[in-house]
Amino acid sequence: HVSGTRDGRRVVVTTGTSNYNLRKTTVHDGRTGELLAGPLHGVPVTSVSPDGVLVGGDGSGTITQYDLDTLEPIGTFPGTQSLVTDLRFSADGKILVANALNQTLSIYDVASRSRLGDPIANDVPILTGSIRPDGKAVATNSPRGVAVWDIDPENLAAAACKVAGRNLTATEWDTYLGDAGDHRSTCPDYD
């Protein structure tokens, strides 16, 4: 796996054999090729966002964020429960997509390291997913071709309002959105 920052200053390389414990990750100066950090051993899949957020997935499904300069762990994302096979960022670096060997695709908000919704399951031997550059849709392979999943927050909110047919109650607000401030209308069509 090879990925780099938008400005080309850092390139992350993960190499090795099919034995994931023997894989190693290094960080290089994108202009000179000089080794800047590493090696980090035992992380089979890595990706660096355009703005320098480095993540790696392991055989147990753990996704860890690493410091780009030291390769020290910073924090973890909710796991995939299976070997992570690919990690991809949206062009703005705000959304991360993780493919896993258990035929699921997980979508994460990078800033909060939280999964957005449940993992998307698919009945194909090897699930692959690609995020649209604006981060508002994910395409996956499926038994019938390509499936496109709309993950645009505005479209998802409108769909939730349509299904619910009402605004959130104060209790629901406190349970799910309590950190977003005081209770207010969530569905403009149901004021």
PDB file of C-alpha atoms in Angstrom:
ATOM      1  CA  HIS A   1       0.000   0.000   0.000  1.00  0.00           C
ATOM      2  CA  VAL A   2       1.311   3.443  -0.932  1.00  0.00           C
ATOM      3  CA  SER A   3      -0.402   6.729  -0.127  1.00  0.00           C
ATOM      4  CA  GLY A   4       0.656  10.325   0.261  1.00  0.00           C
ATOM      5  CA  THR A   5      -0.404  13.693   1.565  1.00  0.00           C
ATOM      6  CA  ARG A   6      -1.959  16.259  -0.755  1.00  0.00           C
ATOM      7  CA  ASP A   7       1.159  18.428  -0.706  1.00  0.00           C
ATOM      8  CA  GLY A   8       3.425  15.454  -1.439  1.00  0.00           C
ATOM      9  CA  ARG A   9       5.550  16.037   1.651  1.00  0.00           C
ATOM     10  CA  ARG A  10       4.876  12.603   3.160  1.00  0.00           C
ATOM     11  CA  VAL A  11       4.561   9.196   1.509  1.00  0.00           C
ATOM     12  CA  VAL A  12       3.520   6.128   3.524  1.00  0.00           C
ATOM     13  CA  VAL A  13       4.574   2.708   2.258  1.00  0.00           C
ATOM     14  CA  THR A  14       3.451  -0.669   3.614  1.00  0.00           C
ATOM     15  CA  THR A  15       5.240  -3.722   2.230  1.00  0.00           C
ATOM     16  CA  GLY A  16       5.593  -7.378   3.037  1.00  0.00           C
ATOM     17  CA  THR A  17       4.408 -10.873   2.351  1.00  0.00           C
ATOM     18  CA  SER A  18       1.097 -12.626   2.836  1.00  0.00           C
ATOM     19  CA  ASN A  19       2.194 -13.130   6.456  1.00  0.00           C
ATOM     20  CA  TYR A  20       0.670  -9.943   7.884  1.00  0.00           C
ATOM     21  CA  ASN A  21       2.927  -9.998  10.937  1.00  0.00           C
ATOM     22  CA  LEU A  22       5.921  -9.484   8.652  1.00  0.00           C
ATOM     23  CA  ARG A  23       4.520  -6.391   6.943  1.00  0.00           C
ATOM     24  CA  LYS A  24       6.181  -3.086   7.731  1.00  0.00           C
ATOM     25  CA  THR A  25       5.132   0.517   7.321  1.00  0.00           C
ATOM     26  CA  THR A  26       7.505   3.424   6.787  1.00  0.00           C
ATOM     27  CA  VAL A  27       7.049   7.160   6.244  1.00  0.00           C
ATOM     28  CA  HIS A  28       9.228   8.948   3.706  1.00  0.00           C
ATOM     29  CA  ASP A  29       9.921  12.503   2.612  1.00  0.00           C
ATOM     30  CA  GLY A  30       7.937  12.837  -0.607  1.00  0.00           C
ATOM     31  CA  ARG A  31      10.590  14.963  -2.256  1.00  0.00           C
ATOM     32  CA  THR A  32      13.836  13.211  -1.272  1.00  0.00           C
ATOM     33  CA  GLY A  33      12.657   9.699  -0.380  1.00  0.00           C
ATOM     34  CA  GLU A  34      14.443   9.963   2.975  1.00  0.00           C
ATOM     35  CA  LEU A  35      13.113   7.633   5.673  1.00  0.00           C
ATOM     36  CA  LEU A  36      11.371   9.761   8.318  1.00  0.00           C
ATOM     37  CA  ALA A  37       9.625   7.212  10.540  1.00  0.00           C
ATOM     38  CA  GLY A  38       9.367   3.495  11.008  1.00  0.00           C
ATOM     39  CA  PRO A  39       9.313   0.732  10.490  1.00  0.00           C
ATOM     40  CA  LEU A  40       6.010  -0.114  12.134  1.00  0.00           C
ATOM     41  CA  HIS A  41       5.496  -3.893  12.061  1.00  0.00           C
ATOM     42  CA  GLY A  42       2.355  -6.011  11.806  1.00  0.00           C
ATOM     43  CA  VAL A  43      -0.070  -3.533  10.226  1.00  0.00           C
ATOM     44  CA  PRO A  44      -1.055  -5.029   6.859  1.00  0.00           C
ATOM     45  CA  VAL A  45      -3.040  -2.084   5.437  1.00  0.00           C
ATOM     46  CA  THR A  46      -2.417   1.660   5.768  1.00  0.00           C
ATOM     47  CA  SER A  47      -3.583   4.897   4.213  1.00  0.00           C
ATOM     48  CA  VAL A  48      -2.768   8.554   4.798  1.00  0.00           C
ATOM     49  CA  SER A  49      -5.370  11.245   4.171  1.00  0.00           C
ATOM     50  CA  PRO A  50      -4.629  14.261   1.996  1.00  0.00           C
ATOM     51  CA  ASP A  51      -4.103  16.350   5.150  1.00  0.00           C
ATOM     52  CA  GLY A  52      -1.872  13.815   6.946  1.00  0.00           C
ATOM     53  CA  VAL A  53      -4.087  11.555   9.061  1.00  0.00           C
ATOM     54  CA  LEU A  54      -2.476   8.102   9.037  1.00  0.00           C
ATOM     55  CA  VAL A  55      -4.567   4.989   9.726  1.00  0.00           C
ATOM     56  CA  GLY A  56      -3.758   1.304   9.684  1.00  0.00           C
ATOM     57  CA  GLY A  57      -5.908  -1.789   9.855  1.00  0.00           C
ATOM     58  CA  ASP A  58      -4.868  -5.127  11.295  1.00  0.00           C
ATOM     59  CA  GLY A  59      -5.895  -8.768  11.116  1.00  0.00           C
ATOM     60  CA  SER A  60      -8.336  -8.495  14.014  1.00  0.00           C
ATOM     61  CA  GLY A  61     -10.253  -5.627  12.406  1.00  0.00           C
ATOM     62  CA  THR A  62      -8.788  -2.888  14.582  1.00  0.00           C
ATOM     63  CA  ILE A  63      -8.291   0.443  12.813  1.00  0.00           C
ATOM     64  CA  THR A  64      -5.725   2.648  14.533  1.00  0.00           C
ATOM     65  CA  GLN A  65      -4.745   6.259  13.878  1.00  0.00           C
ATOM     66  CA  TYR A  66      -0.980   6.813  14.061  1.00  0.00           C
ATOM     67  CA  ASP A  67       1.144   9.924  14.425  1.00  0.00           C
ATOM     68  CA  LEU A  68       2.596  10.561  10.971  1.00  0.00           C
ATOM     69  CA  ASP A  69       5.952  11.698  12.362  1.00  0.00           C
ATOM     70  CA  THR A  70       6.545   8.964  14.963  1.00  0.00           C
ATOM     71  CA  LEU A  71       4.145   6.125  14.036  1.00  0.00           C
ATOM     72  CA  GLU A  72       2.975   6.095  17.652  1.00  0.00           C
ATOM     73  CA  PRO A  73      -0.714   5.119  18.090  1.00  0.00           C
ATOM     74  CA  ILE A  74      -3.037   8.071  18.722  1.00  0.00           C
ATOM     75  CA  GLY A  75      -6.446   6.407  18.954  1.00  0.00           C
ATOM     76  CA  THR A  76      -8.715   3.757  17.470  1.00  0.00           C
ATOM     77  CA  PHE A  77     -11.842   3.624  15.345  1.00  0.00           C
ATOM     78  CA  PRO A  78     -14.636   1.098  15.978  1.00  0.00           C
ATOM     79  CA  GLY A  79     -13.355  -2.165  14.490  1.00  0.00           C
ATOM     80  CA  THR A  80     -14.551  -4.126  11.484  1.00  0.00           C
ATOM     81  CA  GLN A  81     -14.565  -7.548  13.253  1.00  0.00           C
ATOM     82  CA  SER A  82     -12.435  -9.009  10.445  1.00  0.00           C
ATOM     83  CA  LEU A  83      -9.155  -8.437   8.614  1.00  0.00           C
ATOM     84  CA  VAL A  84      -9.101  -4.929   7.133  1.00  0.00           C
ATOM     85  CA  THR A  85      -8.351  -5.283   3.412  1.00  0.00           C
ATOM     86  CA  ASP A  86      -8.426  -1.660   2.249  1.00  0.00           C
ATOM     87  CA  LEU A  87      -8.658   1.871   3.672  1.00  0.00           C
ATOM     88  CA  ARG A  88      -9.616   4.928   1.601  1.00  0.00           C
ATOM     89  CA  PHE A  89     -10.218   8.572   2.453  1.00  0.00           C
ATOM     90  CA  SER A  90     -12.514  11.074   0.767  1.00  0.00           C
ATOM     91  CA  ALA A  91     -10.667  13.835  -1.088  1.00  0.00           C
ATOM     92  CA  ASP A  92     -11.189  16.231   1.835  1.00  0.00           C
ATOM     93  CA  GLY A  93      -9.983  13.620   4.364  1.00  0.00           C
ATOM     94  CA  LYS A  94     -13.177  13.825   6.440  1.00  0.00           C
ATOM     95  CA  ILE A  95     -14.575  10.369   5.630  1.00  0.00           C
ATOM     96  CA  LEU A  96     -12.777   7.003   5.819  1.00  0.00           C
ATOM     97  CA  VAL A  97     -14.009   3.807   4.160  1.00  0.00           C
ATOM     98  CA  ALA A  98     -12.743   0.436   5.398  1.00  0.00           C
ATOM     99  CA  ASN A  99     -13.237  -2.828   3.513  1.00  0.00           C
ATOM    100  CA  ALA A 100     -13.013  -6.029   5.529  1.00  0.00           C
ATOM    101  CA  LEU A 101     -12.572  -9.701   4.732  1.00  0.00           C
ATOM    102  CA  ASN A 102     -15.956 -10.516   6.337  1.00  0.00           C
ATOM    103  CA  GLN A 103     -17.614  -8.876   3.308  1.00  0.00           C
ATOM    104  CA  THR A 104     -18.470  -5.604   5.044  1.00  0.00           C
ATOM    105  CA  LEU A 105     -17.673  -2.002   4.316  1.00  0.00           C
ATOM    106  CA  SER A 106     -17.587   0.501   7.191  1.00  0.00           C
ATOM    107  CA  ILE A 107     -17.764   4.282   6.885  1.00  0.00           C
ATOM    108  CA  TYR A 108     -16.204   6.577   9.482  1.00  0.00           C
ATOM    109  CA  ASP A 109     -16.128  10.241  10.415  1.00  0.00           C
ATOM    110  CA  VAL A 110     -12.386  10.866  10.761  1.00  0.00           C
ATOM    111  CA  ALA A 111     -12.543  13.803  13.195  1.00  0.00           C
ATOM    112  CA  SER A 112     -14.549  11.892  15.809  1.00  0.00           C
ATOM    113  CA  ARG A 113     -13.257   8.418  14.861  1.00  0.00           C
ATOM    114  CA  SER A 114     -16.870   7.217  14.864  1.00  0.00           C
ATOM    115  CA  ARG A 115     -18.579   4.783  12.505  1.00  0.00           C
ATOM    116  CA  LEU A 116     -21.389   6.295  10.473  1.00  0.00           C
ATOM    117  CA  GLY A 117     -24.216   3.778  10.579  1.00  0.00           C
ATOM    118  CA  ASP A 118     -23.926   0.027  10.544  1.00  0.00           C
ATOM    119  CA  PRO A 119     -21.377  -1.729   8.329  1.00  0.00           C
ATOM    120  CA  ILE A 120     -22.659  -2.402   4.806  1.00  0.00           C
ATOM    121  CA  ALA A 121     -22.758  -6.149   4.204  1.00  0.00           C
ATOM    122  CA  ASN A 122     -22.557  -7.636   0.748  1.00  0.00           C
ATOM    123  CA  ASP A 123     -22.719 -11.187  -0.535  1.00  0.00           C
ATOM    124  CA  VAL A 124     -19.590 -11.158  -2.700  1.00  0.00           C
ATOM    125  CA  PRO A 125     -16.345 -13.062  -2.073  1.00  0.00           C
ATOM    126  CA  ILE A 126     -14.217  -9.927  -1.913  1.00  0.00           C
ATOM    127  CA  LEU A 127     -16.008  -6.673  -1.202  1.00  0.00           C
ATOM    128  CA  THR A 128     -14.398  -3.543  -2.544  1.00  0.00           C
ATOM    129  CA  GLY A 129     -15.610  -0.029  -2.017  1.00  0.00           C
ATOM    130  CA  SER A 130     -14.631   3.351  -3.294  1.00  0.00           C
ATOM    131  CA  ILE A 131     -15.696   6.685  -1.884  1.00  0.00           C
ATOM    132  CA  ARG A 132     -16.750   9.511  -4.164  1.00  0.00           C
ATOM    133  CA  PRO A 133     -14.230  12.375  -3.917  1.00  0.00           C
ATOM    134  CA  ASP A 134     -16.782  14.659  -2.203  1.00  0.00           C
ATOM    135  CA  GLY A 135     -17.467  11.960   0.416  1.00  0.00           C
ATOM    136  CA  LYS A 136     -21.204  11.845  -0.261  1.00  0.00           C
ATOM    137  CA  ALA A 137     -21.501   8.370  -1.804  1.00  0.00           C
ATOM    138  CA  VAL A 138     -19.778   4.995  -1.719  1.00  0.00           C
ATOM    139  CA  ALA A 139     -19.778   2.496  -4.572  1.00  0.00           C
ATOM    140  CA  THR A 140     -19.337  -1.225  -3.892  1.00  0.00           C
ATOM    141  CA  ASN A 141     -19.303  -4.315  -6.010  1.00  0.00           C
ATOM    142  CA  SER A 142     -22.378  -6.502  -5.610  1.00  0.00           C
ATOM    143  CA  PRO A 143     -23.707  -9.778  -7.024  1.00  0.00           C
ATOM    144  CA  ARG A 144     -25.695  -7.734  -9.566  1.00  0.00           C
ATOM    145  CA  GLY A 145     -22.984  -5.214 -10.507  1.00  0.00           C
ATOM    146  CA  VAL A 146     -22.242  -1.959  -8.698  1.00  0.00           C
ATOM    147  CA  ALA A 147     -24.248  -0.629  -5.758  1.00  0.00           C
ATOM    148  CA  VAL A 148     -24.066   3.076  -4.889  1.00  0.00           C
ATOM    149  CA  TRP A 149     -24.788   4.041  -1.277  1.00  0.00           C
ATOM    150  CA  ASP A 150     -25.835   7.646  -0.676  1.00  0.00           C
ATOM    151  CA  ILE A 151     -24.113   8.863   2.516  1.00  0.00           C
ATOM    152  CA  ASP A 152     -24.800  12.583   2.089  1.00  0.00           C
ATOM    153  CA  PRO A 153     -25.906  13.731   5.589  1.00  0.00           C
ATOM    154  CA  GLU A 154     -28.606  16.028   4.158  1.00  0.00           C
ATOM    155  CA  ASN A 155     -30.136  13.219   2.086  1.00  0.00           C
ATOM    156  CA  LEU A 156     -29.960  10.801   5.020  1.00  0.00           C
ATOM    157  CA  ALA A 157     -31.651  13.319   7.340  1.00  0.00           C
ATOM    158  CA  ALA A 158     -34.429  13.914   4.785  1.00  0.00           C
ATOM    159  CA  ALA A 159     -34.950  10.157   4.408  1.00  0.00           C
ATOM    160  CA  ALA A 160     -35.096   9.695   8.203  1.00  0.00           C
ATOM    161  CA  CYS A 161     -37.705  12.464   8.469  1.00  0.00           C
ATOM    162  CA  LYS A 162     -39.772  10.869   5.707  1.00  0.00           C
ATOM    163  CA  VAL A 163     -39.718   7.472   7.438  1.00  0.00           C
ATOM    164  CA  ALA A 164     -40.438   8.911  10.919  1.00  0.00           C
ATOM    165  CA  GLY A 165     -43.038  11.397   9.745  1.00  0.00           C
ATOM    166  CA  ARG A 166     -42.268  13.668  12.711  1.00  0.00           C
ATOM    167  CA  ASN A 167     -39.590  15.544  14.629  1.00  0.00           C
ATOM    168  CA  LEU A 168     -37.491  13.911  17.334  1.00  0.00           C
ATOM    169  CA  THR A 169     -38.987  14.012  20.810  1.00  0.00           C
ATOM    170  CA  ALA A 170     -37.036  15.732  23.580  1.00  0.00           C
ATOM    171  CA  THR A 171     -36.073  12.306  24.982  1.00  0.00           C
ATOM    172  CA  GLU A 172     -34.839  11.089  21.589  1.00  0.00           C
ATOM    173  CA  TRP A 173     -32.882  14.320  21.152  1.00  0.00           C
ATOM    174  CA  ASP A 174     -31.210  13.915  24.545  1.00  0.00           C
ATOM    175  CA  THR A 175     -30.412  10.262  23.810  1.00  0.00           C
ATOM    176  CA  TYR A 176     -28.979  10.659  20.307  1.00  0.00           C
ATOM    177  CA  LEU A 177     -28.076  14.326  19.851  1.00  0.00           C
ATOM    178  CA  GLY A 178     -27.625  15.654  23.383  1.00  0.00           C
ATOM    179  CA  ASP A 179     -24.150  16.975  22.562  1.00  0.00           C
ATOM    180  CA  ALA A 180     -25.602  19.068  19.712  1.00  0.00           C
ATOM    181  CA  GLY A 181     -27.262  21.587  22.041  1.00  0.00           C
ATOM    182  CA  ASP A 182     -30.845  22.204  23.076  1.00  0.00           C
ATOM    183  CA  HIS A 183     -33.793  20.294  21.575  1.00  0.00           C
ATOM    184  CA  ARG A 184     -35.070  21.818  18.356  1.00  0.00           C
ATOM    185  CA  SER A 185     -36.974  20.860  15.217  1.00  0.00           C
ATOM    186  CA  THR A 186     -35.198  18.161  13.179  1.00  0.00           C
ATOM    187  CA  CYS A 187     -37.648  17.802  10.286  1.00  0.00           C
ATOM    188  CA  PRO A 188     -38.675  21.117   8.676  1.00  0.00           C
ATOM    189  CA  ASP A 189     -41.768  19.585   7.038  1.00  0.00           C
ATOM    190  CA  TYR A 190     -43.184  18.615  10.445  1.00  0.00           C
ATOM    191  CA  ASP A 191     -42.910  21.858  12.451  1.00  0.00           C
TER     192      ASP A 191
END
